[in-house]
Coordinates of C-alpha atoms in Angstrom, one line a residue:
X21 CA 0.1 0.2 0.2
X22 CA 2.6 2.5 0.9
X23 CA 4.2 1.6 -2.5
X24 CA 1.6 2.4 -4.1
X25 CA 1.1 6.0 -2.3
X26 CA 4.5 7.0 -3.1
X27 CA 4.0 6.2 -6.4
X28 CA 0.8 8.6 -6.6
X29 CA 3.1 10.6 -5.0
X30 CA 5.6 10.6 -8.1
X31 CA 3.3 10.8 -10.2
X32 CA 1.7 13.4 -9.5
X33 CA 5.0 16.0 -9.1
X34 CA 5.5 14.5 -12.4
X35 CA 2.8 15.9 -13.8
X36 CA 3.6 18.9 -11.9
X37 CA 7.0 19.4 -12.8
X38 CA 6.6 20.4 -16.6
X39 CA 4.5 23.8 -14.7
X40 CA 6.7 24.3 -12.1
X41 CA 9.5 24.6 -14.3
X42 CA 7.3 26.9 -17.2
X43 CA 6.4 29.2 -13.8
X44 CA 10.1 29.8 -13.0
X45 CA 11.2 30.5 -17.1
X46 CA 7.9 33.0 -16.5
X47 CA 8.9 34.7 -12.8
X48 CA 12.4 34.2 -12.1
X49 CA 12.9 37.2 -13.7
X50 CA 10.2 39.8 -12.2
X51 CA 10.8 38.1 -8.7
X52 CA 14.9 38.2 -9.2
X53 CA 14.3 41.9 -10.2
X54 CA 13.0 42.7 -6.8
X55 CA 16.5 42.5 -5.1
X56 CA 18.9 43.0 -8.4
X57 CA 19.5 44.0 -11.6
X58 CA 21.4 43.8 -14.5
X59 CA 23.9 47.2 -15.0
X60 CA 26.3 45.4 -17.8
X61 CA 26.6 47.1 -20.9
X62 CA 25.3 45.6 -23.9
X63 CA 26.6 45.3 -27.6
X64 CA 28.8 47.8 -26.9
X65 CA 25.8 50.5 -26.3
X66 CA 24.4 52.1 -23.9
X67 CA 21.8 50.5 -21.2
X68 CA 17.7 51.2 -21.8
X69 CA 17.2 54.1 -19.9
X70 CA 14.2 54.0 -17.6
X71 CA 11.6 56.0 -18.9
X72 CA 10.1 58.2 -16.8
X73 CA 7.5 60.8 -18.4
X74 CA 4.3 59.4 -19.8
X75 CA 4.5 59.5 -23.7
X76 CA 2.7 57.8 -26.3
X77 CA 5.9 55.2 -26.6
X78 CA 6.4 54.9 -22.7
X79 CA 5.2 51.1 -22.7
X80 CA 7.4 50.6 -25.7
X81 CA 10.9 52.5 -24.0
X82 CA 9.9 50.7 -20.9
X83 CA 9.7 47.2 -22.4
X84 CA 13.0 48.1 -23.8
X85 CA 14.5 48.7 -20.3
X86 CA 13.4 46.4 -19.0
X87 CA 14.6 43.6 -21.3
X88 CA 18.1 45.1 -20.9
X89 CA 17.9 45.1 -17.5
X90 CA 16.0 42.3 -15.2
X91 CA 18.2 40.3 -13.1
X92 CA 19.4 37.1 -14.5
X93 CA 19.7 38.1 -17.8
X94 CA 23.4 37.2 -18.7
X95 CA 22.9 34.4 -17.2
X96 CA 19.8 33.1 -19.0
X97 CA 21.2 34.2 -22.1
X98 CA 24.6 32.5 -21.4
X99 CA 22.9 29.1 -20.8
X100 CA 20.5 29.6 -23.9
X101 CA 23.3 30.8 -26.3
X102 CA 25.5 27.3 -25.3
X103 CA 22.5 24.7 -25.3
X104 CA 21.6 26.3 -29.4
X105 CA 25.5 26.1 -29.9
X106 CA 25.9 22.1 -29.1
X107 CA 22.4 21.6 -30.7
X108 CA 24.2 23.3 -33.8
X109 CA 21.4 26.7 -34.1
X110 CA 21.4 30.0 -34.6
X111 CA 21.0 31.4 -31.2
X112 CA 19.0 34.8 -32.5
X113 CA 21.9 37.4 -33.7
X114 CA 24.9 34.6 -34.3
X115 CA 25.1 33.1 -37.2
X116 CA 27.5 29.8 -36.8
X117 CA 30.1 29.9 -39.5
X118 CA 32.1 27.4 -40.7
X119 CA 35.4 26.0 -38.9
X120 CA 34.2 27.6 -35.4
X121 CA 34.0 30.5 -36.8
X122 CA 30.1 32.8 -35.9
X123 CA 29.2 35.9 -37.0
X124 CA 26.3 38.5 -36.3
X125 CA 23.1 39.0 -37.8
X126 CA 22.7 42.3 -36.4
X127 CA 18.9 43.0 -37.8
X128 CA 17.9 41.1 -34.8
X129 CA 18.4 43.3 -32.2
X130 CA 18.1 45.6 -34.1
X131 CA 21.9 47.0 -35.0
X132 CA 22.8 47.9 -38.9
X133 CA 22.1 45.0 -41.3
X134 CA 25.1 43.1 -41.5
X135 CA 23.5 40.6 -43.8
X136 CA 22.2 42.7 -46.0
X137 CA 25.6 44.1 -46.6
X138 CA 26.8 40.7 -46.7
X139 CA 24.6 39.8 -49.5
X140 CA 25.6 42.4 -52.1
X141 CA 22.4 42.8 -53.4
X142 CA 20.6 45.8 -51.7
X143 CA 22.0 49.3 -52.9
X144 CA 21.7 52.8 -51.7
X145 CA 19.2 54.7 -54.4
X146 CA 20.7 57.5 -55.8
X147 CA 18.3 60.1 -54.2
X148 CA 20.4 58.1 -50.5
X149 CA 23.5 58.7 -52.0
X150 CA 23.0 62.5 -53.1
X151 CA 21.2 63.0 -49.3
X152 CA 24.6 61.3 -47.9
X153 CA 27.1 63.6 -49.9
X154 CA 24.9 66.7 -49.2
X155 CA 24.8 65.9 -45.5
X156 CA 28.3 65.0 -45.3
X157 CA 29.8 67.9 -47.4
X158 CA 28.0 70.5 -44.6
X159 CA 29.5 68.5 -42.5
X160 CA 33.1 69.1 -44.0
X161 CA 31.7 73.3 -43.6
X162 CA 31.2 73.2 -40.7
X163 CA 33.6 72.1 -39.1
X164 CA 36.1 74.2 -41.4
X165 CA 34.6 77.0 -40.4
X166 CA 35.8 76.3 -37.1
X167 CA 39.4 75.7 -38.4
X168 CA 39.0 72.0 -37.7
X169 CA 39.5 69.2 -40.6
X170 CA 37.3 66.9 -41.5
X171 CA 37.5 62.8 -41.8
X172 CA 35.5 59.9 -42.1
X173 CA 36.5 55.9 -42.2
X174 CA 34.8 53.5 -42.0
X175 CA 35.5 49.5 -40.8
X176 CA 34.4 46.5 -42.8
X177 CA 31.3 43.6 -41.3
X178 CA 33.5 41.0 -40.2
X179 CA 31.1 39.2 -43.1
X180 CA 33.1 40.6 -45.2
X181 CA 36.4 40.3 -44.3
X182 CA 36.1 36.4 -43.6
X183 CA 33.3 35.4 -46.3
X184 CA 34.9 32.1 -46.6
X185 CA 33.4 31.3 -43.4
X186 CA 30.1 31.6 -43.8
X187 CA 27.6 29.4 -43.6
X188 CA 27.2 27.6 -46.9
X189 CA 23.5 28.2 -47.5
X190 CA 24.6 31.9 -46.4
X191 CA 27.7 32.1 -49.6
X192 CA 24.9 30.8 -52.2
X193 CA 22.9 34.0 -51.7
X194 CA 25.8 36.3 -51.9
X195 CA 25.3 38.8 -54.9
X196 CA 27.9 40.5 -55.0
X197 CA 31.9 41.3 -52.7
X198 CA 30.9 45.1 -53.4
X199 CA 28.9 46.0 -50.9
X200 CA 26.8 48.9 -50.8
X201 CA 28.6 51.0 -48.4
X202 CA 31.7 50.1 -51.4
X203 CA 29.7 51.6 -54.1
X204 CA 28.4 55.1 -51.2
X205 CA 32.4 55.2 -50.6
X206 CA 33.4 55.6 -53.8
X207 CA 30.3 57.8 -54.8
X208 CA 31.1 60.3 -52.3
X209 CA 35.1 60.7 -53.0
X210 CA 34.0 61.2 -56.6
X211 CA 31.0 63.8 -55.5
X212 CA 31.9 65.5 -52.3
X213 CA 35.5 67.0 -50.7
X214 CA 35.7 65.1 -47.8
X215 CA 37.8 62.9 -46.6
X216 CA 37.3 59.3 -46.8
X217 CA 38.5 56.0 -46.2
X218 CA 37.3 52.7 -46.2
X219 CA 39.4 50.2 -44.5
X220 CA 38.7 47.0 -46.7
X221 CA 41.7 47.4 -49.0
X222 CA 44.2 47.7 -46.6
X223 CA 42.6 44.9 -44.0
X224 CA 42.2 42.8 -47.3
X225 CA 45.4 43.5 -48.1
X226 CA 47.1 42.9 -44.4
X227 CA 45.1 39.5 -44.5
X228 CA 46.5 38.1 -47.2
X229 CA 50.4 38.7 -45.5
X230 CA 49.6 38.4 -41.9
X231 CA 49.7 34.7 -40.2
X232 CA 47.0 35.8 -37.4
X233 CA 43.9 36.9 -37.6
X234 CA 42.5 40.8 -37.6
X235 CA 38.7 39.8 -37.0
X236 CA 38.3 37.6 -33.9
X237 CA 36.6 34.4 -34.8
X238 CA 34.2 34.2 -32.0
X239 CA 33.4 38.1 -31.6
X240 CA 31.9 40.9 -34.0
X241 CA 34.7 42.9 -34.4
X242 CA 38.5 43.4 -35.1
X243 CA 41.2 42.6 -33.0
X244 CA 44.9 44.7 -32.1
X245 CA 46.1 43.6 -34.7
X246 CA 42.9 44.8 -36.8
X247 CA 43.1 47.5 -35.4
X248 CA 46.3 48.4 -36.0
X249 CA 46.1 47.8 -39.7
X250 CA 43.2 50.7 -39.5
X251 CA 45.4 53.2 -37.6
X252 CA 48.4 52.4 -40.3
X253 CA 46.3 53.1 -43.5
X254 CA 44.3 56.0 -41.8
X255 CA 48.1 57.7 -40.9
X256 CA 49.0 56.9 -44.4
X257 CA 46.1 58.6 -46.0
X258 CA 46.9 61.9 -43.8
X259 CA 50.7 61.6 -44.6
X260 CA 49.1 62.9 -48.0
X261 CA 47.8 65.8 -46.4
X262 CA 50.9 66.8 -44.4
X263 CA 49.9 65.3 -40.8
X264 CA 53.2 62.8 -40.6
X265 CA 52.0 60.3 -38.2
X266 CA 54.5 57.8 -37.4
X267 CA 54.1 54.2 -39.1
X268 CA 55.7 50.8 -38.9
X269 CA 54.7 48.1 -41.3
X270 CA 53.3 45.5 -39.5
X271 CA 55.5 42.2 -39.2
X272 CA 54.4 39.3 -37.9
X273 CA 57.6 39.9 -35.1
X274 CA 55.4 42.8 -33.6
X275 CA 52.2 40.4 -32.8
X276 CA 52.3 38.8 -29.3
X277 CA 49.7 37.3 -27.8
X278 CA 47.9 39.0 -24.9
X279 CA 45.5 36.5 -23.0
X280 CA 41.6 36.0 -24.5
X281 CA 38.8 37.9 -24.0
X282 CA 35.0 37.1 -24.0
X283 CA 33.1 37.4 -27.6
X284 CA 31.1 40.4 -28.0
X285 CA 28.4 37.3 -29.6
X286 CA 28.6 35.2 -26.2
X287 CA 29.4 31.4 -28.3
X288 CA 29.1 29.6 -25.5
X289 CA 31.8 30.9 -22.9
X290 CA 34.1 30.2 -25.4
X291 CA 36.8 33.0 -25.6
X292 CA 38.8 34.8 -28.3
X293 CA 42.6 34.8 -28.6
X294 CA 43.9 38.4 -27.5
X295 CA 47.3 40.2 -29.2
X296 CA 48.7 43.1 -28.9
X297 CA 50.8 45.4 -31.7
X298 CA 54.2 46.8 -30.5
X299 CA 54.4 50.5 -32.0
X300 CA 56.1 53.4 -30.2
X301 CA 55.8 51.5 -26.9
X302 CA 57.0 53.8 -23.6
X303 CA 55.2 56.5 -25.0
X304 CA 54.0 58.3 -21.9
X305 CA 50.5 58.1 -22.5
X306 CA 48.1 59.4 -19.8
X307 CA 44.1 58.8 -19.5
X308 CA 42.3 61.9 -18.6
X309 CA 38.8 60.9 -18.1
X310 CA 37.2 58.5 -18.4
X311 CA 33.0 58.3 -18.2
X312 CA 30.6 56.8 -18.6
X313 CA 31.9 53.1 -19.3
X314 CA 34.6 54.0 -21.6
X315 CA 31.9 55.9 -23.7
X316 CA 33.8 59.7 -23.0
X317 CA 37.8 59.7 -22.7
X318 CA 40.2 61.9 -23.1
X319 CA 44.0 61.4 -23.6
X320 CA 47.6 63.4 -23.5
X321 CA 50.5 62.3 -24.7
X322 CA 53.6 65.2 -24.3
X323 CA 55.7 63.5 -26.1
X324 CA 53.0 62.5 -29.3
X325 CA 55.0 62.9 -32.6
X326 CA 52.3 64.9 -33.4
X327 CA 51.1 68.4 -31.6
X328 CA 47.4 68.5 -32.4
X329 CA 44.3 67.2 -30.8
X330 CA 42.1 64.8 -32.1
X331 CA 38.6 64.2 -31.5
X332 CA 36.9 61.2 -33.2
X333 CA 33.1 60.0 -33.0
X334 CA 33.1 56.7 -32.7
X335 CA 31.4 53.6 -32.1
X336 CA 32.8 50.0 -30.6
X337 CA 35.2 49.6 -33.5
X338 CA 36.6 52.3 -32.9
X339 CA 38.6 51.4 -29.5
X340 CA 40.7 49.4 -31.7
X341 CA 42.3 52.3 -33.4
X342 CA 42.4 54.3 -29.5
X343 CA 46.3 52.4 -28.8
X344 CA 48.1 53.9 -32.0
X345 CA 46.6 56.9 -31.9
X346 CA 47.2 58.0 -28.3
X347 CA 50.5 57.3 -29.2
X348 CA 50.7 60.3 -32.5
X349 CA 48.4 63.1 -30.9
X350 CA 49.2 65.0 -28.4
X351 CA 45.9 64.9 -26.8
X352 CA 43.0 62.0 -28.3
X353 CA 39.1 62.7 -27.2
X354 CA 36.7 59.6 -28.0
X355 CA 33.1 60.0 -27.8
X356 CA 30.9 57.2 -28.3
X357 CA 28.1 57.9 -31.3
X358 CA 25.9 58.9 -28.6
X359 CA 27.7 62.0 -28.2
X360 CA 26.5 62.4 -32.4
X361 CA 23.6 65.4 -31.9
X362 CA 24.8 68.8 -32.6
X363 CA 24.3 70.4 -29.0
X364 CA 26.9 67.7 -27.3
X365 CA 28.7 68.3 -30.2
X366 CA 29.5 71.7 -30.2
X367 CA 29.5 71.8 -26.4
X368 CA 32.8 69.4 -26.4
X369 CA 34.3 71.2 -29.6
X370 CA 34.1 74.2 -27.4
X371 CA 35.5 72.6 -25.0
X372 CA 38.7 70.6 -26.6
X373 CA 39.1 72.5 -29.9
X374 CA 40.6 69.7 -31.6
X375 CA 42.8 70.2 -35.1
X376 CA 41.2 67.3 -36.6
X377 CA 37.2 65.8 -36.3
X378 CA 37.2 61.9 -37.3
X379 CA 33.8 60.1 -37.6
X380 CA 34.5 56.2 -37.7
X381 CA 32.1 53.7 -38.0
X382 CA 31.7 50.5 -38.9
X383 CA 30.4 49.2 -42.0
X384 CA 27.1 48.1 -40.8
X385 CA 25.8 51.5 -39.8
X386 CA 27.0 53.2 -42.3
X387 CA 23.2 54.7 -43.6
X388 CA 23.3 56.5 -40.0
X389 CA 24.9 60.1 -43.1
X390 CA 21.4 60.3 -44.2
X391 CA 20.9 62.5 -41.3
X392 CA 23.6 64.4 -41.6
X393 CA 21.7 66.7 -43.6
X394 CA 19.8 67.7 -40.6
X395 CA 22.1 66.7 -38.0
X396 CA 24.5 69.2 -39.8
X397 CA 22.6 72.2 -41.6
X398 CA 21.7 75.6 -40.4
X399 CA 20.3 75.9 -36.9
X400 CA 18.6 79.0 -35.3

């Protein structure tokens, strides 16, 4: 009799178990938020702020805030990612490539359109190209009136640089190796006076010569080697205009392993190998400001060969240029592109009085130039 009763109890628990698991999954974030919340920066962007005003978009803004900050988010996503990785399933934003490589489907976030850029089928229209040309020319004139040189630099998406590791099913859908960004850069170079540099050519050449990767296999960014290639291309370009930036041709012996780092794609918790490039070692670079988790940085280097101040509006790829620009310029200021608004820009320009303004962005953000007519147009 007792055995029968025990079996009945076990059967009841067996029936209840799926419901208990379901309730745990649904309500755990709500209960955990009573005592904690997520405070880690996500996807190289600030956390969504909690809305404070009751507007038409309040529900949408609160949902975005909650999705960023609910307690346990990081652990839950990591466990979910590990399960998907082991099953060979793309985990939403992460595309599992060949030979252990991972790629970024940024449209799922949304955070640009990496696959649209990769497929090479969609192009900017003629009207969009004219709009971009007008906007960046307004930007050049805006800075020229203040005695500031203006330059645009663009880093290609990882999917373009290591397309051979993309899944075969996606390679079959690719129409052209020349992306809409490549064509837009050529258009802007032809139809404006703006200094604009696409790093793609320099990175492709370096990839063929250097035995180590220039982008992280499991992260969406270039590594320190890729960053140095970008800096070298930028320095060689600016030196044509009399800047005299130091450049040392990259050689394998300049590169050493510098530990490992967590992937922003969070592929089952596996880490990427990090590198260090030896360049102007011993320079007395000093950090004067580090605010908002690195979203506002200022450095000083009294022994820099270029006695000028560089100001950069950057995204996450810009951080790959920082170690080298810091050693080349006497002062460097790096503001995340969340500061790319007219009042903030004017305040920063008045505070730091830069000699050169670098507008840095990765390929998937290239369409932001469509907004530059409004950003840099005449304002009363």
